[in-house]
Amino acid sequence: MSAAPPSRHLPPARPWQVALPLPIGAIEFLPPHGLPSQAAPVGFRVLVPWRGELTVSVVVGEAPGKPNARLREAVHVLDEIPWVHPAFVEAAWGLSKLARTPIGLLFSDLLGVGWEARLDHQVRAVAEADLSAFGLKVPGHEWSGADHHATPLLDAIREQGLLDERFAPVPRTVTGYRALDTGLTALTRRQQDAWTTLRAAGSLGSQVDWAARAGVSPSVVAQVLARGWATSIQLPAAPPTLPEPSARVCGSAPDTLPEAEVWRLHGGRSAERHARLAPRIARLLRLGRGVLVIAPDGATLRNAWEDLSGLAQPSGTRAVCFSGGLNPVQRAHAWELIAGGQAGLTIGSALALCAPHPDLGLIVLLEEASDAYKLLSGSRAFLPELVTRMAAAGSCIPLALVGCVPAAESLLYRGEVLPPPKARLHVVDYSSPPEQAELGPLSSPHLRPGDLGYPLSHDLARVLRQVQERGRQAALLAPRRGYSALLRCKSCQHTPGCPNCDVALRFHQERRALHCHQCGYEVTIPDRCDRCGDPMWQARGPGTEWIVQEVRRLLPGMPVYRHDGDHQDDLSALQSGESAVVVGTQGLLSLDAPPNLALIGLTLADTWLNISDFRAGERYHRLLRQLVAWHPSRAPLTVVQTFQPTHPALTCLKSGQDAGFYPAIEVRARQELGYPPHRLLTYIEVAARDRARAASSAQQVADTLHGAGAAPGEVLGPAPSPLARVRGVYPYQLLLRTRNEERLNELLGSLDRRFAARVRVDISPRGMG
């Protein structure tokens, strides 16, 4: 066998790029010393020296160009198989570069497990190394625990290449008990029974278990320990319990869904969609492929778990539910099951997106139009954008878009729309109240607009009384939490506002306070108007507290519950079938529908339309479809109170059109405006605490974009934000409309410099108003 070539002829190792759970870009490190030359292990976790300590990071690729001589070496590769799916890494890289978002921020937001490693860390000085220059308490030439030495000292020795290190995983343990042959004092008869039980078992994991097996009280067990006849030991911890899959197996029909890279399934109820989806999932599981199902909220996740988790066991694998509801130990165990190929079906929240399925055969994105997928802080990523990139990465993982209503962007793909569920809809038209005859001053009859009732219309009040009489249940959706949108002086029309934001303060009657929902500023209700001194205030814009008050006045003796961001009543009685009314905001739909639900009331539908966002109609249509399909088996009467009864989102539901009808209208309307899906829309916010600086910087951003070749139709703005001041900051906004990502990247590249104000780019804006 020929000798290996000298090391000086080997090509230098290519540096690895790693992501740390910090709001920074990828950092370069050389591979660990002594590791054979190989491609960067993308998706693997590695320990790297960072600010004097060892920190867990994820390898995201190889660094371009020649290695820098000053680079530090990574210390240890933690995994033998990827901890993060390589397709997710590729998607995160693409999104990070285009959106100018630090990749560490994306991983910090979306990787919810594995950032802490339980390791036995041993160190020693390399052979013949003299570490006396580093002080007295330095590692010797024999292995010793790293915790015996100062962390900064070890990092200083490590940086000089004079430290050998080894790592071994530390399994989880629990305190158990083992019997001893002798003790300090004699045992009583019951203590003797407890000792005999422990000796026969060999070891037991808890005093409670020990006492139960012996048929004695825990105090007897404690005396056995105190008299020296047993000792505590460390035992391997049993695997944590995970949510049990459903016994329900739906979908025995043949698989007739499209065979395409991206396809869609919309309409019907969630159970109907899951039944159509189940044969495809079962077929992939039987073939040994992995399936990943992502849900935007708790209710969607629960429904998917109940309907689909039972498919795993008959297919020879298991299902795991992965979300923030698991504790850290459960998350780590579930992740290991997925990575090891023991769990082929993962149903979870956004935290499951980077799950390392060895052979991922399908990604199912539920309710792809949901605003719940938009991260409101950190990276501000929109998850469907990342999922689409992930599906297109590498070997092109098939992607299924499944939900009650397709997003306008989803209509580009092949798919199926199920028939809509039966809807019982009644619209209260506030814009055209019926005319009523009355006698004028000369006893001549004339007509005047009739009073429809507000905030509960007469029609809604009449049906609520029927709900009470018949012992049924009702749910009312209010447009906001609190008592009212604002308070207004009856004399001078003055409205108290927030000193930090250009918004009116919301009235919360329960705590007798005016509260800003933007910055959190709160003040007690003034006795008199600041301007005219009048003591009379008038509430405007009903919220949940106001609606609850009206319902209690209307239905004395009827239980009325409230569920919003400020207050969540215990709804267990309601879910058990108690006749009651629940009032809440849209978050109420994240709960299961009450079992005897007979009425749903949308108290002011226009709130979902009267916002400066081109997606307002799409969002309103989706809300209406969710309300109609909320109950899994029945069609409650849905009363919609509105000033816009002819809006297409509402009329298409009344006329029985399917879920794809209104999105198609949206697609045609957006073509004329140059909005998605016909163009990419990017939101640029320029903000500063000084209004003039914010305005001048926003104009400078616009000038920079035009200087980079942007056409007039590609740049809209700058203009002040609809909220001209938020938390003491003045935001200005611009919109970029580009034909593709290449053009977008070209224009955004011109902004890669400093401005006098903060510039934030959002390539997937939601709710821009």
Short mmCIF file of N, CA and C in Angstrom, two decimals, residues 427-493:
data_model
loop_
_atom_site.label_atom_id
_atom_site.label_comp_id
_atom_site.label_asym_id
_atom_site.label_seq_id
_atom_site.Cartn_x
_atom_site.Cartn_y
_atom_site.Cartn_z
N VAL A 427 -77.88 38.55 6.73
CA VAL A 427 -77.11 39.80 6.70
C VAL A 427 -77.99 40.94 7.20
N VAL A 428 -77.47 41.67 8.17
CA VAL A 428 -78.13 42.88 8.67
C VAL A 428 -77.46 44.07 7.98
N ASP A 429 -78.21 44.77 7.12
CA ASP A 429 -77.67 45.85 6.31
C ASP A 429 -77.83 47.18 7.05
N TYR A 430 -76.77 47.62 7.71
CA TYR A 430 -76.81 48.89 8.42
C TYR A 430 -76.83 50.08 7.48
N SER A 431 -76.43 49.89 6.22
CA SER A 431 -76.37 51.01 5.28
C SER A 431 -77.75 51.39 4.76
N SER A 432 -78.72 50.49 4.82
CA SER A 432 -80.06 50.76 4.29
C SER A 432 -81.12 50.32 5.29
N PRO A 433 -81.28 51.05 6.38
CA PRO A 433 -82.31 50.66 7.35
C PRO A 433 -83.69 50.80 6.72
N PRO A 434 -84.63 49.96 7.10
CA PRO A 434 -85.98 50.05 6.54
C PRO A 434 -86.66 51.34 6.97
N GLU A 435 -87.49 51.88 6.06
CA GLU A 435 -88.18 53.12 6.37
C GLU A 435 -89.44 52.82 7.18
N GLN A 436 -89.72 53.68 8.13
CA GLN A 436 -90.88 53.53 8.99
C GLN A 436 -91.75 54.78 8.89
N ALA A 437 -93.07 54.57 8.87
CA ALA A 437 -93.98 55.71 8.79
C ALA A 437 -94.18 56.32 10.17
N GLU A 438 -94.23 57.65 10.21
CA GLU A 438 -94.56 58.35 11.45
C GLU A 438 -95.32 59.63 11.09
N LEU A 439 -96.02 60.18 12.05
CA LEU A 439 -96.78 61.41 11.83
C LEU A 439 -95.89 62.62 11.99
N GLY A 440 -95.98 63.53 11.03
CA GLY A 440 -95.21 64.76 11.09
C GLY A 440 -95.90 65.79 11.96
N PRO A 441 -95.35 67.03 12.01
CA PRO A 441 -95.92 68.07 12.89
C PRO A 441 -97.33 68.49 12.49
N LEU A 442 -97.72 68.29 11.23
CA LEU A 442 -99.08 68.66 10.78
C LEU A 442 -99.94 67.43 10.62
N SER A 443 -99.58 66.37 11.34
CA SER A 443 -100.32 65.11 11.32
C SER A 443 -100.34 64.47 9.93
N SER A 444 -99.35 64.81 9.09
CA SER A 444 -99.25 64.16 7.78
C SER A 444 -98.20 63.06 7.87
N PRO A 445 -98.51 61.89 7.33
CA PRO A 445 -97.54 60.79 7.45
C PRO A 445 -96.32 61.03 6.56
N HIS A 446 -95.13 60.67 7.06
CA HIS A 446 -93.91 60.66 6.24
C HIS A 446 -93.03 59.52 6.73
N LEU A 447 -91.98 59.22 5.96
CA LEU A 447 -91.11 58.07 6.26
C LEU A 447 -89.79 58.56 6.84
N ARG A 448 -89.24 57.80 7.79
CA ARG A 448 -87.91 58.08 8.34
C ARG A 448 -87.15 56.77 8.45
N PRO A 449 -85.81 56.81 8.47
CA PRO A 449 -85.03 55.57 8.61
C PRO A 449 -85.33 54.88 9.93
N GLY A 450 -85.52 53.57 9.87
CA GLY A 450 -85.80 52.81 11.07
C GLY A 450 -84.54 52.51 11.86
N ASP A 451 -84.70 52.22 13.12
CA ASP A 451 -83.58 51.90 14.01
C ASP A 451 -83.35 50.39 13.96
N LEU A 452 -82.16 49.98 13.49
CA LEU A 452 -81.87 48.55 13.38
C LEU A 452 -81.30 47.98 14.67
N GLY A 453 -80.89 48.85 15.60
CA GLY A 453 -80.28 48.36 16.82
C GLY A 453 -78.77 48.28 16.69
N TYR A 454 -78.06 48.76 17.70
CA TYR A 454 -76.59 48.75 17.66
C TYR A 454 -76.07 48.78 19.09
N PRO A 455 -75.06 48.00 19.43
CA PRO A 455 -74.25 47.12 18.59
C PRO A 455 -74.87 45.75 18.31
N LEU A 456 -75.98 45.44 18.98
CA LEU A 456 -76.70 44.21 18.66
C LEU A 456 -77.97 44.60 17.91
N SER A 457 -78.06 44.20 16.65
CA SER A 457 -79.24 44.53 15.87
C SER A 457 -80.47 43.83 16.43
N HIS A 458 -81.64 44.35 16.05
CA HIS A 458 -82.88 43.72 16.51
C HIS A 458 -82.97 42.27 16.04
N ASP A 459 -82.48 42.02 14.82
CA ASP A 459 -82.51 40.65 14.31
C ASP A 459 -81.63 39.73 15.16
N LEU A 460 -80.42 40.19 15.46
CA LEU A 460 -79.51 39.39 16.27
C LEU A 460 -80.07 39.20 17.68
N ALA A 461 -80.65 40.25 18.24
CA ALA A 461 -81.22 40.15 19.59
C ALA A 461 -82.37 39.14 19.62
N ARG A 462 -83.19 39.13 18.58
CA ARG A 462 -84.32 38.20 18.54
C ARG A 462 -83.82 36.75 18.51
N VAL A 463 -82.79 36.48 17.72
CA VAL A 463 -82.26 35.11 17.64
C VAL A 463 -81.56 34.74 18.94
N LEU A 464 -80.89 35.69 19.59
CA LEU A 464 -80.26 35.41 20.88
C LEU A 464 -81.31 35.00 21.92
N ARG A 465 -82.45 35.64 21.90
CA ARG A 465 -83.51 35.25 22.84
C ARG A 465 -83.98 33.82 22.56
N GLN A 466 -84.07 33.46 21.27
CA GLN A 466 -84.46 32.09 20.93
C GLN A 466 -83.42 31.09 21.42
N VAL A 467 -82.13 31.45 21.33
CA VAL A 467 -81.06 30.58 21.84
C VAL A 467 -81.26 30.33 23.32
N GLN A 468 -81.59 31.38 24.07
CA GLN A 468 -81.80 31.22 25.50
C GLN A 468 -83.04 30.36 25.77
N GLU A 469 -84.12 30.60 25.05
CA GLU A 469 -85.36 29.85 25.27
C GLU A 469 -85.19 28.37 24.98
N ARG A 470 -84.39 28.03 23.98
CA ARG A 470 -84.25 26.64 23.56
C ARG A 470 -83.04 25.94 24.18
N GLY A 471 -82.31 26.65 25.06
CA GLY A 471 -81.19 26.02 25.74
C GLY A 471 -80.02 25.70 24.83
N ARG A 472 -79.78 26.55 23.85
CA ARG A 472 -78.68 26.32 22.90
C ARG A 472 -77.50 27.24 23.24
N GLN A 473 -76.56 27.33 22.30
CA GLN A 473 -75.34 28.10 22.53
C GLN A 473 -75.13 29.10 21.39
N ALA A 474 -74.45 30.21 21.70
CA ALA A 474 -74.16 31.23 20.71
C ALA A 474 -72.75 31.75 20.90
N ALA A 475 -72.14 32.21 19.80
CA ALA A 475 -70.81 32.83 19.84
C ALA A 475 -70.88 34.14 19.06
N LEU A 476 -70.40 35.22 19.69
CA LEU A 476 -70.39 36.54 19.06
C LEU A 476 -68.96 37.01 18.91
N LEU A 477 -68.61 37.46 17.71
CA LEU A 477 -67.27 37.98 17.45
C LEU A 477 -67.31 39.50 17.45
N ALA A 478 -66.54 40.10 18.34
CA ALA A 478 -66.39 41.55 18.39
C ALA A 478 -65.13 41.95 17.64
N PRO A 479 -65.08 43.16 17.11
CA PRO A 479 -63.92 43.55 16.31
C PRO A 479 -62.68 43.88 17.11
N ARG A 480 -62.82 44.04 18.43
CA ARG A 480 -61.66 44.45 19.23
C ARG A 480 -61.88 44.05 20.68
N ARG A 481 -60.78 44.01 21.45
CA ARG A 481 -60.89 43.79 22.89
C ARG A 481 -61.12 45.14 23.58
N GLY A 482 -61.40 45.09 24.88
CA GLY A 482 -61.70 46.31 25.60
C GLY A 482 -63.18 46.65 25.49
N TYR A 483 -63.53 47.84 26.01
CA TYR A 483 -64.93 48.26 25.97
C TYR A 483 -65.26 48.99 24.66
N SER A 484 -64.40 49.93 24.26
CA SER A 484 -64.67 50.66 23.03
C SER A 484 -63.37 51.12 22.39
N ALA A 485 -63.45 51.47 21.11
CA ALA A 485 -62.27 51.91 20.38
C ALA A 485 -61.75 53.25 20.89
N LEU A 486 -62.65 54.08 21.44
CA LEU A 486 -62.24 55.39 21.92
C LEU A 486 -63.33 55.98 22.80
N LEU A 487 -62.98 57.03 23.51
CA LEU A 487 -63.94 57.87 24.21
C LEU A 487 -63.92 59.25 23.56
N ARG A 488 -65.08 59.87 23.44
CA ARG A 488 -65.16 61.18 22.79
C ARG A 488 -66.00 62.11 23.66
N CYS A 489 -65.54 63.34 23.78
CA CYS A 489 -66.28 64.34 24.54
C CYS A 489 -67.55 64.71 23.76
N LYS A 490 -68.69 64.69 24.44
CA LYS A 490 -69.97 64.98 23.78
C LYS A 490 -70.08 66.45 23.39
N SER A 491 -69.32 67.31 24.05
CA SER A 491 -69.44 68.75 23.78
C SER A 491 -68.52 69.21 22.66
N CYS A 492 -67.21 68.91 22.80
CA CYS A 492 -66.24 69.44 21.83
C CYS A 492 -65.67 68.37 20.91
N GLN A 493 -66.09 67.10 21.06
CA GLN A 493 -65.66 65.98 20.22
C GLN A 493 -64.18 65.64 20.39
#
